[in-house]
Amino acid sequence: MRAAQRGTVAAAPAVVFSSGPVDASADDHDIPPVRGVARRMEKLGAREHVTFGGSVTAETSDPVARHLASRGKGGDFRNPERIRAWAHHIAMELDAIP
């Protein structure tokens, strides 16, 4: 990334989301970002993070994930309503920025 682009990115408000738990835990309570994501958030000056549930099914392209799904340890735990609500929340915050 060029210096001019970095300045533009740094000026923009940043939010970060993660996807991953293949259970209902992301809907049950806040899951903080993993250490590497937290470091990047700090570098970006990110103002917010949320973790959404993930999906591991027999159709998932990753062989390890497919293996988990074949052993009954997968599922689709994405929550479209929660994702839309968070996106709306972020849009409202961005709209309030002069």
CSV table of C-alpha atoms in Angstrom, one decimal:
chain,number,residue,atom,x,y,z
A,1,MET,CA,0.0,0.0,0.0
A,2,ARG,CA,1.4,3.4,-0.9
A,3,ALA,CA,1.8,6.2,1.7
A,4,ALA,CA,-1.0,8.2,0.2
A,5,GLN,CA,-3.4,5.2,0.4
A,6,ARG,CA,-2.3,4.5,4.0
A,7,GLY,CA,-3.3,8.1,5.0
A,8,THR,CA,-6.7,7.7,3.4
A,9,VAL,CA,-7.3,4.3,5.2
A,10,ALA,CA,-6.0,5.7,8.5
A,11,ALA,CA,-8.5,8.6,8.2
A,12,ALA,CA,-11.5,6.3,7.7
A,13,PRO,CA,-13.3,4.8,10.7
A,14,ALA,CA,-12.5,1.1,10.9
A,15,VAL,CA,-14.6,-1.7,12.3
A,16,VAL,CA,-13.7,-5.4,12.3
A,17,PHE,CA,-15.7,-8.5,12.4
A,18,SER,CA,-14.7,-12.1,12.9
A,19,SER,CA,-16.5,-15.3,11.9
A,20,GLY,CA,-15.8,-18.7,13.2
A,21,PRO,CA,-17.4,-20.3,16.1
A,22,VAL,CA,-19.3,-23.3,14.8
A,23,ASP,CA,-21.8,-23.3,17.7
A,24,ALA,CA,-24.2,-20.8,19.1
A,25,SER,CA,-21.7,-19.1,21.4
A,26,ALA,CA,-21.4,-16.0,19.2
A,27,ASP,CA,-25.1,-15.3,19.7
A,28,ASP,CA,-24.9,-16.1,23.4
A,29,HIS,CA,-22.1,-13.7,24.5
A,30,ASP,CA,-19.5,-11.4,23.2
A,31,ILE,CA,-16.4,-13.1,21.9
A,32,PRO,CA,-13.3,-10.9,21.8
A,33,PRO,CA,-11.0,-10.8,18.8
A,34,VAL,CA,-8.1,-13.3,18.8
A,35,ARG,CA,-4.7,-11.8,19.7
A,36,GLY,CA,-3.6,-11.3,16.0
A,37,VAL,CA,-6.8,-9.5,15.1
A,38,ALA,CA,-6.6,-7.4,18.3
A,39,ARG,CA,-3.1,-6.3,17.3
A,40,ARG,CA,-4.2,-5.3,13.8
A,41,MET,CA,-7.3,-3.5,15.2
A,42,GLU,CA,-5.0,-1.4,17.4
A,43,LYS,CA,-2.8,-0.6,14.4
A,44,LEU,CA,-5.8,0.4,12.4
A,45,GLY,CA,-7.4,2.3,15.3
A,46,ALA,CA,-10.5,0.2,14.9
A,47,ARG,CA,-13.4,1.4,16.9
A,48,GLU,CA,-15.4,-1.8,17.2
A,49,HIS,CA,-15.3,-5.6,16.8
A,50,VAL,CA,-17.9,-8.3,16.7
A,51,THR,CA,-17.7,-12.1,16.3
A,52,PHE,CA,-20.4,-13.8,14.3
A,53,GLY,CA,-21.1,-17.5,14.1
A,54,GLY,CA,-19.5,-19.5,11.3
A,55,SER,CA,-20.4,-22.3,9.0
A,56,VAL,CA,-18.7,-25.6,8.4
A,57,THR,CA,-20.7,-28.0,6.2
A,58,ALA,CA,-19.9,-30.9,3.8
A,59,GLU,CA,-19.8,-28.3,1.0
A,60,THR,CA,-17.0,-26.2,2.7
A,61,SER,CA,-14.0,-26.2,0.5
A,62,ASP,CA,-11.4,-26.7,3.3
A,63,PRO,CA,-10.6,-30.4,3.8
A,64,VAL,CA,-10.2,-30.2,7.6
A,65,ALA,CA,-13.6,-28.4,7.8
A,66,ARG,CA,-15.2,-31.1,5.6
A,67,HIS,CA,-13.8,-33.7,7.9
A,68,LEU,CA,-15.2,-32.0,10.9
A,69,ALA,CA,-18.6,-31.8,9.2
A,70,SER,CA,-18.5,-35.5,8.3
A,71,ARG,CA,-18.0,-36.3,12.0
A,72,GLY,CA,-21.1,-34.2,13.0
A,73,LYS,CA,-19.0,-31.3,14.4
A,74,GLY,CA,-20.1,-28.7,11.9
A,75,GLY,CA,-23.2,-26.8,11.1
A,76,ASP,CA,-24.3,-23.4,9.9
A,77,PHE,CA,-24.4,-20.9,12.8
A,78,ARG,CA,-24.5,-17.7,10.8
A,79,ASN,CA,-27.2,-15.4,12.0
A,80,PRO,CA,-28.4,-13.1,9.1
A,81,GLU,CA,-30.6,-11.0,11.4
A,82,ARG,CA,-27.7,-10.3,13.8
A,83,ILE,CA,-25.4,-9.5,10.9
A,84,ARG,CA,-27.9,-7.1,9.4
A,85,ALA,CA,-28.5,-5.4,12.7
A,86,TRP,CA,-24.8,-4.8,13.2
A,87,ALA,CA,-24.4,-3.5,9.7
A,88,HIS,CA,-27.3,-1.1,10.3
A,89,HIS,CA,-25.6,0.0,13.6
A,90,ILE,CA,-22.3,0.7,11.7
A,91,ALA,CA,-24.2,2.5,8.9
A,92,MET,CA,-25.9,4.8,11.5
A,93,GLU,CA,-22.6,5.6,13.2
A,94,LEU,CA,-20.9,6.4,9.9
A,95,ASP,CA,-23.9,8.5,8.8
A,96,ALA,CA,-23.5,10.6,12.0
A,97,ILE,CA,-19.9,11.4,11.2
A,98,PRO,CA,-19.7,14.9,9.7
